[in-house]
Coordinates of C-alpha atoms and ligand atoms in Angstrom, one line a residue:
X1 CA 158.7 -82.2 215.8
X2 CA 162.0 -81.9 215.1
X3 CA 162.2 -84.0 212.2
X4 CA 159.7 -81.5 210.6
X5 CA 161.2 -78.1 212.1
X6 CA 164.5 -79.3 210.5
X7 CA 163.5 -81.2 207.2
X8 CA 164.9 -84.3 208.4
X9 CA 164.2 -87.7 206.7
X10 CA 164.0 -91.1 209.2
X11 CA 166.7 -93.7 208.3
X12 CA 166.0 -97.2 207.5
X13 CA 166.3 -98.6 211.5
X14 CA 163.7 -101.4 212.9
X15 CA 160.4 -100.2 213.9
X16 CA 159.5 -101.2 217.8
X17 CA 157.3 -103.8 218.2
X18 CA 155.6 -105.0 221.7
X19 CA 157.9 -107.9 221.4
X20 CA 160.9 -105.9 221.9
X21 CA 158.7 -104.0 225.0
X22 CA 158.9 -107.3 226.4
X23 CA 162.3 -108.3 226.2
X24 CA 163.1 -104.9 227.5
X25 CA 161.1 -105.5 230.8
X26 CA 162.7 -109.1 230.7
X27 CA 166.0 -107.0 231.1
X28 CA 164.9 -104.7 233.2
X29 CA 162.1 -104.4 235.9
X30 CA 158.9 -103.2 234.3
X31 CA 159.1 -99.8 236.2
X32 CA 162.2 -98.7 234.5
X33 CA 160.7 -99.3 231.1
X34 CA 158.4 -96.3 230.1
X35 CA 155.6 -96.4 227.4
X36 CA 153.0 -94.0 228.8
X37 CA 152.9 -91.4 226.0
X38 CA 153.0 -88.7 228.9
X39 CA 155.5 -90.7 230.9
X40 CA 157.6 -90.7 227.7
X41 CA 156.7 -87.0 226.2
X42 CA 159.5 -84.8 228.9
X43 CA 162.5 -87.2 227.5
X44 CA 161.7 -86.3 224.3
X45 CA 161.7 -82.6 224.2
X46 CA 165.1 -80.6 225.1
X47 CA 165.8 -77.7 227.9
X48 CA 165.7 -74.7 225.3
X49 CA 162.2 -76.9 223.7
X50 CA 163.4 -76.1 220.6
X51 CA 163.7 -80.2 219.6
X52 CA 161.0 -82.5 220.0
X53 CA 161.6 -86.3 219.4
X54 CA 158.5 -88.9 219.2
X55 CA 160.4 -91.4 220.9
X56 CA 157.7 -94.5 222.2
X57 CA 159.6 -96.0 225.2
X58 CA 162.3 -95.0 227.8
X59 CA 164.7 -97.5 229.4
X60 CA 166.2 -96.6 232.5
X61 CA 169.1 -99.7 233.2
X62 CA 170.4 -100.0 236.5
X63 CA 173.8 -101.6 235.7
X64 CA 176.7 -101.6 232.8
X65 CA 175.1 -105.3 232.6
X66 CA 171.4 -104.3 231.7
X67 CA 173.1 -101.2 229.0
X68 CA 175.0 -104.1 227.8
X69 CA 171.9 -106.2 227.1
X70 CA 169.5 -103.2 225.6
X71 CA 172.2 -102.8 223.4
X72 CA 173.1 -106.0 221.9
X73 CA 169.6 -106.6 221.3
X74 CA 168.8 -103.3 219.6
X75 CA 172.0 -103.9 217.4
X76 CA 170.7 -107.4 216.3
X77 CA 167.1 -105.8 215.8
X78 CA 168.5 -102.3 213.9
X79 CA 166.4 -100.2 216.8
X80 CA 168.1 -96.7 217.1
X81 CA 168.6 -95.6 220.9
X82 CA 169.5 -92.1 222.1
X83 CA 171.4 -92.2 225.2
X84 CA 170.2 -89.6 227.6
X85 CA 171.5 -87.9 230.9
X86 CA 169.9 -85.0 232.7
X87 CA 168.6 -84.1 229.0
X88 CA 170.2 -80.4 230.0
X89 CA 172.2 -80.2 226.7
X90 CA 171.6 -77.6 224.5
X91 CA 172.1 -78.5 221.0
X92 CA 169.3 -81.2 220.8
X93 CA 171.8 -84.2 221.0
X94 CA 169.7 -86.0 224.8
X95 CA 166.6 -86.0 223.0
X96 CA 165.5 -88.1 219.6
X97 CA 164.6 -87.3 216.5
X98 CA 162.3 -90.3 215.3
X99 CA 161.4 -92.9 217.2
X100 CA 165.0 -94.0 218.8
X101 CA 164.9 -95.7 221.7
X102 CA 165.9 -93.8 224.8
X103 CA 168.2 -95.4 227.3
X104 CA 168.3 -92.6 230.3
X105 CA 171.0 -93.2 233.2
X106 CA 169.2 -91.9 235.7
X107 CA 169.2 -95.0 238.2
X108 CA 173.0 -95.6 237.8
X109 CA 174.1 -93.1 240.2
X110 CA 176.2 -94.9 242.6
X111 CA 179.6 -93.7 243.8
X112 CA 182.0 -96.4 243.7
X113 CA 184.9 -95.1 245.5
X114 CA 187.0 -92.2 246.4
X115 CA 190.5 -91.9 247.1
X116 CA 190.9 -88.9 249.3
X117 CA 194.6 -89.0 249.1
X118 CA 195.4 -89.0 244.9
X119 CA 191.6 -87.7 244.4
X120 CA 190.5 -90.4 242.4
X121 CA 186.6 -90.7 242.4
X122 CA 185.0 -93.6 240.7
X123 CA 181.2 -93.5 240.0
X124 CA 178.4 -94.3 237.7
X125 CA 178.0 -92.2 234.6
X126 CA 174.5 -91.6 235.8
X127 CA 175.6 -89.4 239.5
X128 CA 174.3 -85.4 239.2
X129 CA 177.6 -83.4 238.9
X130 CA 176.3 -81.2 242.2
X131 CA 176.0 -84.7 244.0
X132 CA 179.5 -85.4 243.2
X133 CA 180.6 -81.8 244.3
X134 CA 178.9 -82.0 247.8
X135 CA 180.4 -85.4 248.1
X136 CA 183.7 -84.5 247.5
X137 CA 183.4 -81.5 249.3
X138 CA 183.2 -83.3 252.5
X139 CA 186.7 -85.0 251.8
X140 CA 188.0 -81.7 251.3
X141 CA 187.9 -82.0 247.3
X142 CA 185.5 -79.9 244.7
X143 CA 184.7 -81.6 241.2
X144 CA 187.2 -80.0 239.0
X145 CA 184.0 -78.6 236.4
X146 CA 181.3 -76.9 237.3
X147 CA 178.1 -75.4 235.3
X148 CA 175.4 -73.4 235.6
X149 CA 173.2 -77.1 235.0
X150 CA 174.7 -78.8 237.7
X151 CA 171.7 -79.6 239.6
X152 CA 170.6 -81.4 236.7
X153 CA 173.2 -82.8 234.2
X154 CA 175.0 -86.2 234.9
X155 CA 178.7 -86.9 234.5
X156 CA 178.2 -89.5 232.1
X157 CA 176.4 -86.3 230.1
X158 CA 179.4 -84.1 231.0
X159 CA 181.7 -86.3 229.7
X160 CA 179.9 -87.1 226.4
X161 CA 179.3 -83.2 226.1
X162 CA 183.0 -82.7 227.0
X163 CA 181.5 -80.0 229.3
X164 CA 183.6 -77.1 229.7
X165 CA 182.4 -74.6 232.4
X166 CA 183.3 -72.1 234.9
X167 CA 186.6 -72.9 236.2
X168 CA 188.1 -74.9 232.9
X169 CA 190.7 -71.7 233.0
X170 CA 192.1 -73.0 236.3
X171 CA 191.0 -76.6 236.3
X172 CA 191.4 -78.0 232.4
X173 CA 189.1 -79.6 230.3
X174 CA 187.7 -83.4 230.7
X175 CA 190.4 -84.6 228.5
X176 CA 192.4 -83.7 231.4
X177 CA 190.9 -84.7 234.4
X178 CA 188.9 -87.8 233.3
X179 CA 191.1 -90.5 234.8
X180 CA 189.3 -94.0 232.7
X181 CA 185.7 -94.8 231.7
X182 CA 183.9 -97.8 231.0
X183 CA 181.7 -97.3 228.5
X184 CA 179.4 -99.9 226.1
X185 CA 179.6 -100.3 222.1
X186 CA 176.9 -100.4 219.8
X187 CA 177.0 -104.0 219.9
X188 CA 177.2 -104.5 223.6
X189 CA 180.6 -105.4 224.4
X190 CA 181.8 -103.5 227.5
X191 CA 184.6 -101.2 227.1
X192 CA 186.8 -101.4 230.0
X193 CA 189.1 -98.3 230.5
X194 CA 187.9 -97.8 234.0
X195 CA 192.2 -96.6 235.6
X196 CA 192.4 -94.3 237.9
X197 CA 196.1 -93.6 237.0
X198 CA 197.2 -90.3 236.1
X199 CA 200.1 -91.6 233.6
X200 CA 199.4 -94.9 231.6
X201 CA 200.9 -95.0 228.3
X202 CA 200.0 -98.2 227.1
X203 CA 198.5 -97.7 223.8
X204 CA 196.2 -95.7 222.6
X205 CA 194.2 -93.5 224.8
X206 CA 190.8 -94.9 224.4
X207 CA 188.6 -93.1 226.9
X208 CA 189.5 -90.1 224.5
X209 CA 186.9 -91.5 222.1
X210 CA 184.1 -91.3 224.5
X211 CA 184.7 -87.6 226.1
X212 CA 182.9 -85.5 223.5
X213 CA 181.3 -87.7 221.2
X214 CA 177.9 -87.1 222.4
X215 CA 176.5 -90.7 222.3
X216 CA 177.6 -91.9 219.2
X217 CA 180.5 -94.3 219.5
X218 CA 179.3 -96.2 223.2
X219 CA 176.9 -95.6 226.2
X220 CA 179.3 -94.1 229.0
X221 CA 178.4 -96.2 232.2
X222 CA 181.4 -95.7 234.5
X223 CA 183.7 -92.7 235.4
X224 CA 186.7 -92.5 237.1
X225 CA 187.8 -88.4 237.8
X226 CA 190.6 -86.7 239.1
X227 CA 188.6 -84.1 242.1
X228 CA 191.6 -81.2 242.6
X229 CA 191.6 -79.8 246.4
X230 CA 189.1 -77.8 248.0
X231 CA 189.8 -74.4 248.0
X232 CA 190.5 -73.2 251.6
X233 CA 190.1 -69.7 250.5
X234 CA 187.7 -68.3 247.6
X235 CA 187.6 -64.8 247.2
X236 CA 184.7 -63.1 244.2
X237 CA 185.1 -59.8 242.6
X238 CA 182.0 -58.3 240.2
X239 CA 183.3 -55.2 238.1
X240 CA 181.5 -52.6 235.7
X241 CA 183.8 -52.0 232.4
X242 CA 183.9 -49.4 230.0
X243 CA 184.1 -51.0 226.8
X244 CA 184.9 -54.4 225.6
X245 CA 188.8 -53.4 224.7
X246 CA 189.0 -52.4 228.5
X247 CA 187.9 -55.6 229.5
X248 CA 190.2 -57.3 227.9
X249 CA 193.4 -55.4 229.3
X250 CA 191.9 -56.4 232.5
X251 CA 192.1 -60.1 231.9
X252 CA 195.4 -59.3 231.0
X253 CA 196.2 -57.7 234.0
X254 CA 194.3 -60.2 236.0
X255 CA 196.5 -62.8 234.8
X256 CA 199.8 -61.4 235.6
X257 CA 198.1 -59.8 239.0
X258 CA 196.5 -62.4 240.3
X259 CA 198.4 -65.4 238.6
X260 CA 197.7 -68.7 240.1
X261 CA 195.0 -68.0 242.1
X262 CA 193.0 -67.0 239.2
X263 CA 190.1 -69.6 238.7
X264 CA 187.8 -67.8 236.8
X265 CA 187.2 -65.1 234.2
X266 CA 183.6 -64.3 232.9
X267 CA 182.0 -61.5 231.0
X268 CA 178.6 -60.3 230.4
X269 CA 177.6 -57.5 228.2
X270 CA 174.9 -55.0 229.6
X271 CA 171.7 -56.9 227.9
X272 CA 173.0 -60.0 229.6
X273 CA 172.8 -58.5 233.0
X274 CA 169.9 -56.3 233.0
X275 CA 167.9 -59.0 230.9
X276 CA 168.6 -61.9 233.3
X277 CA 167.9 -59.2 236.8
X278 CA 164.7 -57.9 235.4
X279 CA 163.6 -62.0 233.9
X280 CA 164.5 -63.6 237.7
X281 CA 163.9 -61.5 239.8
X282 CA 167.8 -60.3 241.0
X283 CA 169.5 -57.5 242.1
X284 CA 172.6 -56.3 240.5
X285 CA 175.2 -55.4 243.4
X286 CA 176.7 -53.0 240.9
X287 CA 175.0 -50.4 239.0
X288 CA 174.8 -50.1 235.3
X289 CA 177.6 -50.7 233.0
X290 CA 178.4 -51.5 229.6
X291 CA 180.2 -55.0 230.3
X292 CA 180.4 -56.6 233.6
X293 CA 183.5 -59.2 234.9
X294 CA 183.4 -61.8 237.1
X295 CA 186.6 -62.5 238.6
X296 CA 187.3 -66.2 241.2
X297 CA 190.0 -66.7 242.8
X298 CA 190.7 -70.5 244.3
X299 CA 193.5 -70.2 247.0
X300 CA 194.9 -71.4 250.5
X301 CA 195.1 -68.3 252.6
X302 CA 191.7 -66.2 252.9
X303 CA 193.8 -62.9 253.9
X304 CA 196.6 -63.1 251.1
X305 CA 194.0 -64.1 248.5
X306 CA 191.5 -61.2 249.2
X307 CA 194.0 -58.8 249.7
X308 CA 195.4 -59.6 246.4
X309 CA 191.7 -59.3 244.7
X310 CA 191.2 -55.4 246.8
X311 CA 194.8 -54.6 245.8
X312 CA 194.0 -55.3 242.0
X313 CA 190.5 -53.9 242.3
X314 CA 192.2 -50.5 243.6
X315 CA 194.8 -50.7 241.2
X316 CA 192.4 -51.2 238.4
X317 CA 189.4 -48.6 239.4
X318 CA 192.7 -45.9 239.5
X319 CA 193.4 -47.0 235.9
X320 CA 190.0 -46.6 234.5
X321 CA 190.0 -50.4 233.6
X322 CA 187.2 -50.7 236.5
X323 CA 184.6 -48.5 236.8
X324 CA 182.9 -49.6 239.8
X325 CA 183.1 -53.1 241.8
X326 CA 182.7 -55.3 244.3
X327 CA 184.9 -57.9 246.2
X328 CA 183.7 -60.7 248.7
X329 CA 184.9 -63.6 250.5
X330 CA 181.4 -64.6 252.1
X331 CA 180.2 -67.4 250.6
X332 CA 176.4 -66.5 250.7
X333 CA 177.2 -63.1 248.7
X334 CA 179.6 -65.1 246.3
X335 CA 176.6 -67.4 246.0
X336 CA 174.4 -64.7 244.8
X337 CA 176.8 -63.1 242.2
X338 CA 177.7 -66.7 240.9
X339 CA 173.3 -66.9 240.7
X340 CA 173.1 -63.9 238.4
X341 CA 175.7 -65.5 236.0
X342 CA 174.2 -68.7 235.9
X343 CA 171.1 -67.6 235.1
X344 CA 171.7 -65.7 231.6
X345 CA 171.3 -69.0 230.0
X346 CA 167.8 -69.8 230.6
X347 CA 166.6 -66.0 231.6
X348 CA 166.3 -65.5 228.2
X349 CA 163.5 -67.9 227.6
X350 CA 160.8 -66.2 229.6
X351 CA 160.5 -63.7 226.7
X352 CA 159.7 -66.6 224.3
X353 CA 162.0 -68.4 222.6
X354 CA 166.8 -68.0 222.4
X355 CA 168.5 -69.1 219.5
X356 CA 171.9 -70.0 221.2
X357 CA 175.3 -70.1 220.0
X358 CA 178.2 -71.3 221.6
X359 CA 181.6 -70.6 219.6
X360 CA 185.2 -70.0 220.2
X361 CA 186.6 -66.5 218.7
X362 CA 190.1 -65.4 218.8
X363 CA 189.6 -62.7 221.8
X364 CA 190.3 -59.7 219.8
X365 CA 187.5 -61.0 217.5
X366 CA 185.5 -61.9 220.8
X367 CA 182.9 -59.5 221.2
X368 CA 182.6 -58.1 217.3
X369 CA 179.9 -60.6 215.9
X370 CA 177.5 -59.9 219.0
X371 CA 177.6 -56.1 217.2
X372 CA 177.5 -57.8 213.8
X373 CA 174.5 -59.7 214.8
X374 CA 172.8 -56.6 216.3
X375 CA 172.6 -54.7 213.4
X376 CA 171.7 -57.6 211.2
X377 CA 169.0 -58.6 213.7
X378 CA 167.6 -55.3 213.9
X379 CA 164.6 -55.0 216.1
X380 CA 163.3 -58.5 215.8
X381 CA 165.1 -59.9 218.9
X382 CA 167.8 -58.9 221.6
X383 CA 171.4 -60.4 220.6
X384 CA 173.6 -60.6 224.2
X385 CA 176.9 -62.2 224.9
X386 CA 178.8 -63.6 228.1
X387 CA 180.6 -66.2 228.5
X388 CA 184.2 -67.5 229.4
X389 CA 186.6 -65.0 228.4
X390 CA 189.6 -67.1 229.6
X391 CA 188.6 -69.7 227.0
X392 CA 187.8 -67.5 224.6
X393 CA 184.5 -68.7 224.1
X394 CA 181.3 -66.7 223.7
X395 CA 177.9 -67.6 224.0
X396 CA 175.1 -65.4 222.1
X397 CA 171.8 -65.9 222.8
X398 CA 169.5 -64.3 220.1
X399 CA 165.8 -63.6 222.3
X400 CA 162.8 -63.4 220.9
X401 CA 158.7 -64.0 221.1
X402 CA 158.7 -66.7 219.5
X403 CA 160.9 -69.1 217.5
X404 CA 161.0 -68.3 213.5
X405 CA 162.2 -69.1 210.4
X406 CA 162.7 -66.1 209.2
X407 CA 164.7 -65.2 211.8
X408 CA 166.5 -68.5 212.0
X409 CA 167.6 -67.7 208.2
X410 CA 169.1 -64.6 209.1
X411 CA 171.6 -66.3 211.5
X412 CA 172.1 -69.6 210.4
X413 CA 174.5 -70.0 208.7
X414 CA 175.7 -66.5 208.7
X415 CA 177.3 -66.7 212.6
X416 CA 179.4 -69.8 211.5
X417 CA 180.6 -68.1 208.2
X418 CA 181.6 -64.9 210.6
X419 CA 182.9 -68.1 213.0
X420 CA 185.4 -69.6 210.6
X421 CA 186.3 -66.5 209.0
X422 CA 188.1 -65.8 211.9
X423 CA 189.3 -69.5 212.8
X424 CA 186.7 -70.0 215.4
X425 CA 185.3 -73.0 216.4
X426 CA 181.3 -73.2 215.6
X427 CA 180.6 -75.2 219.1
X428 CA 183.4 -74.5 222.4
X429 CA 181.5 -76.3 224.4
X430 CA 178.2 -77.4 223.9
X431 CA 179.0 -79.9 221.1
X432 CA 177.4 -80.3 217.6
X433 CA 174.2 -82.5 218.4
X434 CA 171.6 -82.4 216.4
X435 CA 171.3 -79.0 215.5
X436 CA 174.9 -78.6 213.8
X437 CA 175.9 -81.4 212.1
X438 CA 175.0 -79.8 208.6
X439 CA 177.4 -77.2 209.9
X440 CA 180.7 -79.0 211.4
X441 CA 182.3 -78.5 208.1
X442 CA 183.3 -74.9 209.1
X443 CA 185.3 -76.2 211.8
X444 CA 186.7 -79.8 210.7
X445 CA 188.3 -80.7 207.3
X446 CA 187.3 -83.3 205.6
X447 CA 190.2 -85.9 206.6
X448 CA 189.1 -85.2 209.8
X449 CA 185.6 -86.0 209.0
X450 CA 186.4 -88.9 207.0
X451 CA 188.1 -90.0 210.1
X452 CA 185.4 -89.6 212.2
X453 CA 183.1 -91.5 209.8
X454 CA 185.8 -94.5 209.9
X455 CA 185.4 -94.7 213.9
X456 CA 181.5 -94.3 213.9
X457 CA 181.9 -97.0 211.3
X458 CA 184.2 -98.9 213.3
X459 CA 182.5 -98.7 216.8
X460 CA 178.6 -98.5 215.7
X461 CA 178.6 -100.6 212.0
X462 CA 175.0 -100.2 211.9
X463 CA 174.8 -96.8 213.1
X464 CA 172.0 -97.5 216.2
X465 CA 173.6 -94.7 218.4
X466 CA 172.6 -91.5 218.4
X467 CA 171.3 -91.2 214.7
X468 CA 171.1 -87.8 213.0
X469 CA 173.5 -86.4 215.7
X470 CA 177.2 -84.8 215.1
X471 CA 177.9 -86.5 211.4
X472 CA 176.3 -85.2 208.4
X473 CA 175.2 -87.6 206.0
X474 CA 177.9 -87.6 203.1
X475 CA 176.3 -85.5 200.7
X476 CA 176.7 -82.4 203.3
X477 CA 180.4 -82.6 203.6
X478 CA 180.8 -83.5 199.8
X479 CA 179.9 -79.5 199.2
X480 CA 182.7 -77.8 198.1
Ligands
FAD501 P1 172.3 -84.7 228.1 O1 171.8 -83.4 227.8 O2 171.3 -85.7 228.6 O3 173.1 -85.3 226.9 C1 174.0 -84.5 226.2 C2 174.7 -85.4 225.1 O4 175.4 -86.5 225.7 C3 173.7 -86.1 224.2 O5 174.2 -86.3 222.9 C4 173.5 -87.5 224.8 O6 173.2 -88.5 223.9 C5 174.9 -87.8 225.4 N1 174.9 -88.6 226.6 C6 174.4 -88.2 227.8 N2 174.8 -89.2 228.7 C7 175.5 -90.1 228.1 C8 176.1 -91.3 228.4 N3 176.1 -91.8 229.7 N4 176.8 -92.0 227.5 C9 176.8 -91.6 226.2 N5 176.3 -90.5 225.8 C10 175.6 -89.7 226.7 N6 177.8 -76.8 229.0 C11 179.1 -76.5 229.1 O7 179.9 -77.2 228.5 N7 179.5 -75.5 229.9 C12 178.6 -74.7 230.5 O8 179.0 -73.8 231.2 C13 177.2 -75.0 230.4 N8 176.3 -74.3 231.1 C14 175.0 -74.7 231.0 C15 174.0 -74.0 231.8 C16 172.7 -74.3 231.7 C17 171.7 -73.5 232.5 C18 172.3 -75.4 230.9 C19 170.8 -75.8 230.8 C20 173.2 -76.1 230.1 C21 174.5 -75.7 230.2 N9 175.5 -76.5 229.5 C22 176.8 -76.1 229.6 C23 175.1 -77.6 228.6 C24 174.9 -78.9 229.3 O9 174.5 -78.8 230.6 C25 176.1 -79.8 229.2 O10 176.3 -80.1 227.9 C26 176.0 -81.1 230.0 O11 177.3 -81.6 230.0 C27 175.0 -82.1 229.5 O12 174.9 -83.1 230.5 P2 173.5 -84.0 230.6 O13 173.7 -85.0 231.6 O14 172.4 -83.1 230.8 O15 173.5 -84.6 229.2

């Protein structure tokens, strides 16, 4: 369990009784209240299984209504909930730690409505993001995030996440796009924020508060989006790089080269690659190389657009900045190459067990703690990094046998001393969860903590949502 894994002690919440189990199936029908112990057990462990809650009961509402009611009622009764969407996240902040109540979104998944002319989609929070996507699609629109968990994760789990993603270099972050939300407080009231406009500077911009808070200041039930224009032409280029300086005058390059058509910009080291083709199953379409790019491009006219791509692929291999590549506009080879990318994050776990990091560097700090973690780590487990190079943010996955604690003590906290050193964020995208709190103070002062404390305190007085997740308890952030 988590609790013991992490040394973490239960707060002083009510204690479910088969009373509440029965107003709950009052509220909603009894299939969408679980209790089974096995019908409960996959909502309470996380996709890396590295947390394990011992939650009793899932709720599974159907309506901002029924959210409304679970919550009013747990807030009168002091029963902690965990809100939950496609449980993909990957700092243990979808699953619980004690006993919370989990209220998954799963059944709201309608779509509302979509204007095809400003690109305004309303939905509920609890639509799969690659649902959205293929609806759009066919009102010639895309989702403007995408993620290698889109299958899976929700919208309302994106939002709370503030997921970042593949094409945040073209497309902007949720703070961006996310038009209004309706979302529910602690104490049930209904937060209505649900505009679809792009300007509205009436006061303070509340939806702010939910994107990114991971379930601890309301239950997200309603989304409204801004979905930017499909694509008519996408072009994909997979390059083989020297070394990591090289790589980095080729962003550089690709910026000013391929300007607005650039939509993304990854990067894998070698162990990345040849890790994630021998764990799956691929085939790399390059051979070996030290780093490996992954340039999109997002444009209107397929023979401009590719050109563009081949002229700066020739350009580059004469400069030595590309050793070897590949450029395609058919969309079942773009497909396969976007596959091998996507699949470094969980290829990893069919050794054993990943330690995963997700932090922001300054890019000419980018690639130096994956070598700093290397010779710390020594033989005990394979350090790789990839990630989104165009928002400077990193991910390195440390693979091993099995999770351990010695090994766990040589990293932690060690990457986020190396990670504020530089002025790096300890968590770009995946948020702080469960598994960072203790460590936030690296990357937020404590005004800015003291403020967060007074909005928790504000929005969730009796601290129901999400407990043990993003704030440390005051003693942590008292440390000097
Ligand atoms: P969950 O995992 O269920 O929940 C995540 C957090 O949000 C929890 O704290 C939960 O309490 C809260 N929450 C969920 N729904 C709600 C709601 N309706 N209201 C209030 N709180 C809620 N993340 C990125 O940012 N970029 C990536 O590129 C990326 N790639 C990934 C690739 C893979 C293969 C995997 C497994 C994960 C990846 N992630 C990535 C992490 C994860 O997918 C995202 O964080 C995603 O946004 C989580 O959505 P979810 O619906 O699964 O949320």
């Amino acid at each position: 369990f988590s609790s013991e894994k992490y040394a973490v002690k239960r707060k002083n919440f009510g204690i479910l009784k088969s009373a509440d189990v029965e107003y709950f199936k009052s509220v909603l029908s009894e299939d969408r209240v679980l209790t089974d112990e096995s019908d409960v057990l996959p909502f309470n462990i996380d996709w890396i299984k590295n947390c394990r809650g011992q939650s009793k009961i899932v709720l599974k509402p159907k309506t901002t209504d029924e959210v409304s009611q679970i919550l009013s009622y747990c807030n009168k009764n002091r029963l902690a909930v965990c809100p939950q969407g496609g449980n993909t996240g990957l700092v243990g902040g979808s699953v619980p730690v004690f006993d919370e109540i989990v209220i998954n979104l799963v059944h709201m998944n309608k779509i509302i409505s979509l204007d095809d002319i400003s690109g305004a989609l309303v939905c509920e929070a609890g639509c799969i993001l690659e649902n959205l996507d293929n609806y759009v699609r066919d009102h010639n629109l895309i989702m403007p995030l995408d993620l290698g968990a889109k299958g899976s994760c929700h919208i309302g789990g994106n939002i709370s996440t503030n997921a970042g993603g593949l094409r945040l270099l073209r497309y902007g972050n949720l703070h961006g796009s996310v038009l209004g939300i309706e979302a529910v407080k602690a104490d049930g009231t209904v937060v209505d924020c649900l505009r679809t406009l792009k300007k509205d500077n009436t006061g303070y911009h509340l939806k702010h508060l939910f994107i990114g808070s991971e379930g601890t200041l309301g239950v997200v039930t309603k989304v409204a989006i801004h979905c930017p224009a499909l694509p008519k032409a996408v072009s994909l280029g997979f390059f083989g790089v020297e070394n990591f300086e090289n790589l980095l005058k080729l962003y550089k390059s690709a910026k000013s080269s391929l300007g607005e058509i650039l939509s993304a910009f990854e990067m894998a080291d070698n162990k990345s690659i040849s890790l994630t083709v021998e764990n799956c199953k691929l085939s790399n379409p390059i051979g070996d190389y030290p780093f490996y790019v992954l340039i999109e491009t997002h444009g209107s006219d397929e023979t401009h657009d590719s050109e563009k791509l081949n002229r700066f692929l020739s350009q580059e291999m004469e400069s030595g900045l590309i050793l070897d590549g590949t450029v395609t506009s058919e969309p079942a080879k773009i497909k396969n190459i976007w596959h091998i990318r996507e699949s470094i994050a969980g290829a990893g776990l069919i050794n054993g067990y990943v330690f995963k990091y997700d932090v922001s560097l300054p890019l000419r700090n980018y690639y130096d703690l994956v070598l700093t973690l290397r010779t710390r780590v020594g033989d005990r487990a394979r350090v790789y990094g990839y990630g989104h190079v165009g928002d400077g943010n990193i991910h390195i996955n440390v693979s091993a046998s099995k999770y351990s604690k010695e090994l766990y003590a040589i990293l932690e906290p060690f990457i986020y001393e190396e990670v504020a050193k530089v002025g790096g964020s300890i968590s770009a995208e995946h948020g702080v969860g469960f598994r960072k709190p203790q460590f936030i103070h690296y990357s937020k002062d404590k005004t800015a903590l003291q403020l967060m404390r007074d909005l928790k305190q504000s929005m969730d007085p009796n601290g129901i949502l999400n407990p043990y997740k993003v704030l440390p308890d005051v003693p942590d952030i008292e440390k000097d």
